[in-house]
Amino acid sequence: MVVANLGYVAYTTLRLSYSALAVLVLASAGVVYHRTGKRGGALLAIQRYRRRIAGDMDKIAHDLFSGSRIVRIHGVYGVFGDKLRELDGWQQAVGVLANAVLFTRYLWQHMVDTALSLGMVGAMLLTDANSWQLMPADLQLYYETASKSLGLLSQLANLQVNATNHALVIQEFCDVGNMTPEAPWHAPSKRASIAKPPQGRIIFSCCCLRYKLGDKLALQRVSFAIRSGERVGIVGRTGSGKSSLLQALLRMVELESGMISIDDVDVRKVGLHDLRQSISVVPQTAALIEGTVRSNIDPLEQHTEAEIAAAIQSCQIGDLGADKRIEAGGGNLSAGQQQLVSICRAVLRRKKILVLDEAMANVDEHTEQIISAVISREFRHSTVLIIAHRLEATACCSRILVMDDGRLVEQGPPALLATRDGHYARLLRAAAGTASHKA
């Protein structure tokens, strides 16, 4: 349709005066302005931001529904509600801004339409300036030309709006296609592998980590060494960089600079599968699949019935039994039972490095004591990292690493750090004040 209109306008333009031709050229310049103006880029950026806000809202809603029981226990529905209301407000504000950009686009379109109409009238009058007389056929020709030109301009403007919206989708696909691929699962050389038998020595050397280009560093030149069999607690306020250490260790996010080594082997030279298979991680929320206790603690069926029974007995979940059915996400188990099943999985794997990432944050005191006893008994020769917000969870550790704003600000035995007027002592005082306030 657009091509046909272009042809018709070109044909009729040849039959008009030079003045009319000049008017049409000016109108075409207006169309070019619409197609190349800054409003297209602004609308593209606005649409991208709206999609990002919608994605954040979907994520919060998913987290709220999937963890509704924990949210209900802690009574923090208001936190999620406030965040959703804030995002909804931003989404509406961005929507108003998008409408304003579209309004200015259509305003310019109508201004150009009006200018084109006036130009056509002027061309019509100038065609026969001496006699001021027009034949009916000429009048019809001018009318048809003006109508076709205005329709063509509107179609081009609408095409630009649609092209802008589709360009955003294409750009997102291109961004995904240009993402840096994940490292190989297996190292090309057998020499680039964790030592066997593994020792569990971990060294961070001047590690800097950044989640996205343009963001601030999540880890800033962090350096420390953990001996084989050492039990280390990692503490700090929310956002201090505790979990970023785990992200870097497992290569969930690659370091910007620095090096991490396990048993003197650079983890960047080790395949991702080989690296992650050498470490057991117990997260804050247990990852449970629909099936039995047996299929959850031994999903690859690599262990004997005797080993499974011993692990279940050690973690004091014998009342569940190996054949106990578990719903997806562990919906038919308490929070403590879910975490004990997760601990049981780590006991069965018996890796030389164990990481507990806020593993005792959502369990009661009795379950916490069971988990601490299991760690002391089953992992006494393993390297254990306990990432915790509550300092009580690190009571069994021989050394504490204190993180603050992505930096390692203190480290040492907990008893020694408590006597200093430093970050750890302030965390202790804050925890004591919170406990007395609750009491």
XYZ file of C-alpha atoms in Angstrom:
439
model
C 0.000 0.000 0.000
C 2.786 2.429 0.883
C 4.645 1.639 -2.354
C 1.466 2.196 -4.365
C 0.855 5.541 -2.685
C 4.449 6.591 -3.329
C 4.048 5.743 -7.003
C 0.796 7.644 -7.277
C 2.193 10.746 -5.574
C 5.296 10.660 -7.790
C 3.126 10.363 -10.909
C 0.872 13.252 -9.997
C 3.772 15.402 -8.852
C 5.191 15.338 -12.374
C 1.982 17.000 -13.569
C 2.132 19.806 -11.010
C 4.074 23.025 -11.075
C 7.557 23.402 -9.663
C 6.072 25.096 -6.614
C 4.008 22.027 -5.819
C 7.080 19.867 -6.308
C 8.969 21.999 -3.780
C 6.133 21.613 -1.285
C 6.240 17.841 -1.633
C 10.007 17.867 -1.113
C 9.538 19.830 2.105
C 6.874 17.357 3.210
C 9.252 14.494 2.529
C 11.828 16.243 4.695
C 9.257 16.263 7.475
C 8.813 12.522 7.087
C 12.582 12.080 7.295
C 12.557 14.111 10.512
C 9.977 11.757 11.946
C 11.990 8.708 10.975
C 15.367 9.954 12.197
C 14.408 12.172 15.130
C 15.474 11.577 18.694
C 11.992 10.489 19.705
C 12.559 7.028 18.264
C 15.595 6.465 20.500
C 13.787 7.881 23.531
C 10.793 5.617 22.960
C 13.113 2.619 22.581
C 14.816 3.370 25.912
C 11.456 3.856 27.634
C 10.098 0.550 26.323
C 13.256 -1.229 27.472
C 12.895 0.237 30.969
C 9.216 -0.765 31.105
C 10.142 -4.348 30.261
C 12.798 -4.360 32.976
C 10.314 -3.134 35.578
C 7.778 -5.765 34.485
C 10.457 -8.451 34.831
C 11.303 -7.286 38.365
C 7.618 -7.376 39.322
C 7.247 -10.909 37.944
C 10.295 -12.047 39.920
C 8.991 -10.573 43.176
C 5.570 -12.155 42.621
C 7.201 -15.534 41.909
C 9.361 -15.304 45.044
C 6.333 -14.295 47.097
C 4.190 -17.220 45.965
C 6.962 -19.842 46.023
C 8.073 -18.816 49.512
C 4.657 -17.895 50.887
C 5.045 -20.127 53.915
C 8.321 -18.548 55.010
C 6.929 -15.082 54.313
C 3.858 -15.879 56.388
C 5.954 -17.232 59.275
C 8.095 -14.102 59.433
C 5.187 -11.764 58.708
C 6.987 -9.805 55.994
C 4.175 -9.524 53.451
C 4.439 -5.764 53.814
C 8.015 -5.747 52.489
C 6.934 -7.438 49.260
C 3.841 -5.253 49.028
C 5.868 -2.058 49.414
C 8.318 -3.164 46.738
C 5.527 -4.094 44.325
C 3.777 -0.762 44.920
C 7.036 1.086 44.309
C 7.640 -0.758 41.039
C 4.023 -0.244 39.988
C 4.412 3.484 40.585
C 7.533 3.568 38.438
C 5.778 1.561 35.728
C 2.894 4.025 35.627
C 5.290 6.979 35.554
C 7.212 5.452 32.659
C 3.901 4.780 30.893
C 2.954 8.457 31.193
C 6.357 9.407 29.800
C 5.900 7.022 26.860
C 2.488 8.542 26.116
C 4.032 12.014 26.225
C 6.679 10.999 23.679
C 4.005 9.493 21.430
C 1.891 12.643 21.792
C 4.759 14.858 20.643
C 5.324 12.493 17.722
C 1.682 12.725 16.626
C 1.678 16.493 17.212
C 4.577 16.912 14.811
C 2.837 14.596 12.376
C -0.302 16.740 12.349
C 1.772 19.908 12.018
C 3.481 18.475 8.948
C 0.104 17.314 7.629
C -1.250 20.844 7.990
C 1.800 22.343 6.307
C 1.425 19.888 3.442
C -2.255 20.769 3.022
C -1.515 24.500 2.967
C 1.281 23.864 0.501
C -1.083 21.990 -1.773
C -3.554 24.889 -1.658
C -0.762 27.312 -2.490
C 0.383 25.140 -5.359
C -3.179 24.985 -6.638
C -3.475 28.781 -6.633
C -0.073 29.289 -8.238
C -0.757 26.841 -11.040
C -2.667 29.454 -13.022
C -1.684 32.736 -11.394
C -2.901 34.884 -14.325
C -6.441 33.657 -14.817
C -7.108 32.185 -11.383
C -9.130 29.587 -13.165
C -8.807 25.833 -12.702
C -10.352 23.053 -14.663
C -12.397 20.532 -12.638
C -9.949 17.794 -13.623
C -7.012 19.810 -12.210
C -8.914 20.482 -8.986
C -9.611 16.776 -8.622
C -5.946 16.020 -9.267
C -4.799 18.409 -6.513
C -7.321 16.991 -4.091
C -6.300 13.400 -4.741
C -2.608 14.259 -4.462
C -3.071 16.020 -1.123
C -5.145 13.143 0.268
C -2.648 10.531 -0.841
C 0.273 12.519 0.582
C -1.390 12.939 3.970
C -2.307 9.258 4.080
C 1.227 8.290 3.130
C 2.675 10.453 5.890
C 0.387 8.882 8.503
C 1.289 5.377 7.338
C 5.004 6.129 7.547
C 4.624 7.520 11.076
C 2.705 4.416 12.193
C 5.308 2.197 10.565
C 8.013 3.940 12.565
C 6.157 3.358 15.842
C 5.734 -0.333 15.061
C 9.332 -0.631 13.898
C 10.531 0.937 17.154
C 8.582 -1.581 19.231
C 9.832 -4.522 17.170
C 13.385 -3.187 17.227
C 13.369 -3.498 21.017
C 12.534 -7.202 20.794
C 15.214 -7.735 18.144
C 17.763 -5.896 20.265
C 16.968 -8.083 23.277
C 17.470 -11.202 21.154
C 20.787 -9.797 19.952
C 21.831 -9.033 23.540
C 21.141 -12.640 24.510
C 23.047 -13.887 21.473
C 26.029 -11.673 22.334
C 26.228 -12.862 25.929
C 29.552 -14.372 26.926
C 29.079 -18.156 26.887
C 29.621 -20.143 30.054
C 32.989 -21.804 30.477
C 33.391 -25.473 29.390
C 32.086 -28.094 31.776
C 35.264 -30.125 31.552
C 38.844 -28.926 31.263
C 40.598 -29.751 27.980
C 43.651 -30.945 29.915
C 43.598 -33.551 32.662
C 46.308 -31.609 34.485
C 43.845 -28.749 35.042
C 41.788 -30.512 37.690
C 41.365 -30.524 41.443
C 43.982 -32.660 43.184
C 43.004 -36.223 44.076
C 42.603 -36.883 46.863
C 41.491 -33.268 47.412
C 42.916 -31.330 50.334
C 40.450 -28.445 50.545
C 42.881 -25.512 50.563
C 41.262 -22.313 49.266
C 43.110 -19.099 48.381
C 41.562 -15.806 47.238
C 44.176 -13.444 45.762
C 43.200 -9.779 45.142
C 39.773 -10.821 43.847
C 37.533 -8.201 42.251
C 34.034 -9.121 41.095
C 31.433 -7.052 39.273
C 27.986 -8.426 38.392
C 27.257 -6.076 35.481
C 29.249 -3.554 33.505
C 28.764 -0.164 35.090
C 27.833 -1.526 38.524
C 30.074 -1.023 41.531
C 32.419 -3.825 42.537
C 30.750 -6.506 44.661
C 34.196 -7.724 45.775
C 37.089 -5.292 46.050
C 40.589 -6.803 46.174
C 39.644 -9.561 48.607
C 42.533 -11.786 49.723
C 42.631 -14.605 52.264
C 43.763 -18.221 52.609
C 41.875 -21.124 54.187
C 43.790 -24.161 55.358
C 42.709 -27.723 54.728
C 40.174 -28.844 57.320
C 39.659 -25.324 58.698
C 36.211 -24.154 59.740
C 35.677 -20.512 58.781
C 32.704 -18.229 59.333
C 31.932 -15.391 56.912
C 29.802 -12.623 58.423
C 28.687 -9.115 57.574
C 25.651 -6.983 57.035
C 23.254 -7.475 54.131
C 24.971 -6.582 50.860
C 28.464 -6.753 52.336
C 29.677 -9.354 49.820
C 29.322 -12.617 51.764
C 27.387 -14.521 49.112
C 29.497 -12.927 46.369
C 32.419 -14.967 47.690
C 30.426 -18.140 47.002
C 29.415 -16.845 43.563
C 33.080 -16.312 42.749
C 34.200 -19.660 44.197
C 31.671 -21.598 42.095
C 32.293 -19.345 39.070
C 28.642 -18.379 38.887
C 30.102 -14.964 38.060
C 33.618 -14.680 36.661
C 36.166 -12.502 38.437
C 37.062 -9.171 36.914
C 40.591 -9.554 38.266
C 42.485 -11.663 40.764
C 42.616 -15.422 41.200
C 40.961 -18.167 43.246
C 42.768 -21.467 43.705
C 41.780 -24.783 45.270
C 44.697 -27.025 46.220
C 47.004 -24.663 44.275
C 44.966 -25.052 41.051
C 43.454 -21.942 39.442
C 39.696 -22.569 39.319
C 39.510 -20.811 35.922
C 41.490 -23.700 34.449
C 39.097 -26.289 35.869
C 35.914 -27.311 34.074
C 32.737 -25.952 35.663
C 31.292 -29.425 36.237
C 34.532 -30.681 37.792
C 34.793 -27.592 40.007
C 31.221 -27.678 41.286
C 31.308 -31.433 41.804
C 34.191 -30.939 44.245
C 32.149 -28.636 46.515
C 28.979 -29.308 48.501
C 26.674 -26.325 49.030
C 23.746 -26.154 51.443
C 21.710 -23.040 50.515
C 19.260 -21.084 52.626
C 16.283 -22.621 50.814
C 16.534 -26.360 50.267
C 16.306 -27.431 46.618
C 13.931 -30.413 46.727
C 12.350 -32.212 43.791
C 9.175 -34.251 43.671
C 9.993 -37.835 44.612
C 11.251 -39.735 47.630
C 13.844 -38.871 50.251
C 16.153 -41.322 48.480
C 15.795 -39.612 45.085
C 16.432 -36.225 46.682
C 19.615 -37.129 48.538
C 20.947 -39.462 45.810
C 19.424 -38.233 42.525
C 22.103 -39.905 40.375
C 21.848 -43.237 42.237
C 25.565 -43.341 43.025
C 25.357 -44.751 46.564
C 24.373 -48.017 48.184
C 21.352 -48.578 50.399
C 23.649 -48.921 53.410
C 25.263 -45.538 52.743
C 21.866 -43.889 52.282
C 20.536 -45.423 55.505
C 23.636 -44.293 57.432
C 23.315 -40.715 56.152
C 19.607 -40.596 57.032
C 20.338 -41.884 60.522
C 23.180 -39.406 61.017
C 20.937 -36.456 60.115
C 18.147 -37.697 62.411
C 15.500 -37.937 59.700
C 14.910 -41.642 60.236
C 11.273 -40.868 61.040
C 10.864 -39.835 57.405
C 12.551 -42.890 55.923
C 14.152 -43.285 52.506
C 10.811 -43.928 50.799
C 8.972 -40.912 52.193
C 7.285 -39.004 49.344
C 8.307 -35.362 48.988
C 6.273 -32.807 47.081
C 7.931 -30.423 44.644
C 9.744 -27.805 46.693
C 9.226 -29.843 49.882
C 5.735 -28.510 50.485
C 4.785 -31.416 52.797
C 7.875 -30.978 55.022
C 8.635 -28.391 57.656
C 11.427 -25.879 57.070
C 13.656 -27.802 59.472
C 13.007 -31.138 57.747
C 13.738 -29.605 54.357
C 17.086 -28.341 55.563
C 17.962 -31.672 57.199
C 17.295 -33.443 53.885
C 19.616 -30.925 52.211
C 22.292 -31.570 54.862
C 21.802 -35.313 54.374
C 22.568 -34.895 50.679
C 25.861 -33.191 51.572
C 26.703 -35.931 54.097
C 26.155 -38.587 51.451
C 28.417 -36.813 48.942
C 31.213 -36.259 51.523
C 33.121 -33.614 49.607
C 36.263 -32.054 51.004
C 34.778 -28.551 50.848
C 31.384 -27.728 52.372
C 29.714 -24.322 52.093
C 26.654 -23.397 54.157
C 25.039 -20.267 52.713
C 22.631 -19.017 55.409
C 21.671 -22.676 55.866
C 20.379 -22.141 59.418
C 18.572 -18.853 58.857
C 15.050 -20.331 58.691
C 15.223 -23.219 61.171
C 14.371 -23.429 64.854
C 16.929 -23.759 67.637
C 16.547 -27.552 67.926
C 17.164 -28.108 64.197
C 20.114 -25.712 64.316
C 21.682 -27.809 67.069
C 21.193 -30.974 64.993
C 22.822 -29.360 61.948
C 25.770 -28.112 64.023
C 26.268 -31.588 65.497
C 26.151 -33.207 62.045
C 28.743 -30.765 60.708
C 31.068 -31.349 63.666
C 30.757 -35.122 63.364
C 30.604 -35.771 59.622
C 32.829 -32.951 58.341
C 35.532 -32.798 60.999
C 38.234 -33.364 58.340
C 36.639 -31.137 55.684
C 37.044 -27.454 54.951
C 33.805 -25.784 56.048
C 32.704 -22.262 55.116
C 29.688 -20.942 57.018
C 28.151 -17.827 55.463
C 25.770 -16.397 58.037
C 23.940 -13.238 58.951
C 23.374 -14.425 62.524
C 26.630 -14.645 64.454
C 25.362 -17.592 66.535
C 25.603 -19.801 63.450
C 29.389 -19.308 63.367
C 30.015 -20.298 66.986
C 31.766 -23.516 65.907
C 34.246 -21.700 63.640
C 37.913 -21.275 64.495
C 38.247 -18.156 62.344
C 35.927 -15.371 61.222
C 36.067 -13.295 58.044
C 34.183 -9.993 58.320
C 32.955 -8.469 55.044
C 31.811 -4.885 54.582
C 30.938 -3.170 51.302
C 32.726 -5.846 49.276
C 35.924 -5.662 51.319
C 37.481 -8.036 53.828
C 37.814 -5.678 56.788
C 38.680 -8.127 59.586
C 39.702 -11.721 60.114
C 40.840 -13.798 63.048
C 39.604 -15.984 65.920
C 36.151 -14.872 67.113
C 37.293 -14.458 70.724
C 40.092 -12.119 69.651
C 37.891 -10.087 67.314
C 35.300 -9.654 70.063
C 37.867 -7.852 72.249
C 38.686 -5.314 69.557
C 36.594 -2.264 68.834
C 36.111 -3.259 65.209
C 33.439 -4.411 62.791
C 32.937 -7.789 64.451
C 32.508 -6.224 67.888
C 29.935 -3.814 66.473
C 28.050 -6.719 64.896
C 28.057 -8.469 68.279
C 26.668 -5.383 70.010
C 24.001 -4.962 67.340
C 22.993 -8.634 67.678
C 22.839 -8.316 71.474
C 20.687 -5.204 71.185
C 18.292 -6.949 68.804
C 18.011 -9.955 71.128
C 17.286 -7.770 74.179
C 14.708 -5.780 72.209
C 12.881 -8.987 71.220
C 12.994 -10.202 74.813
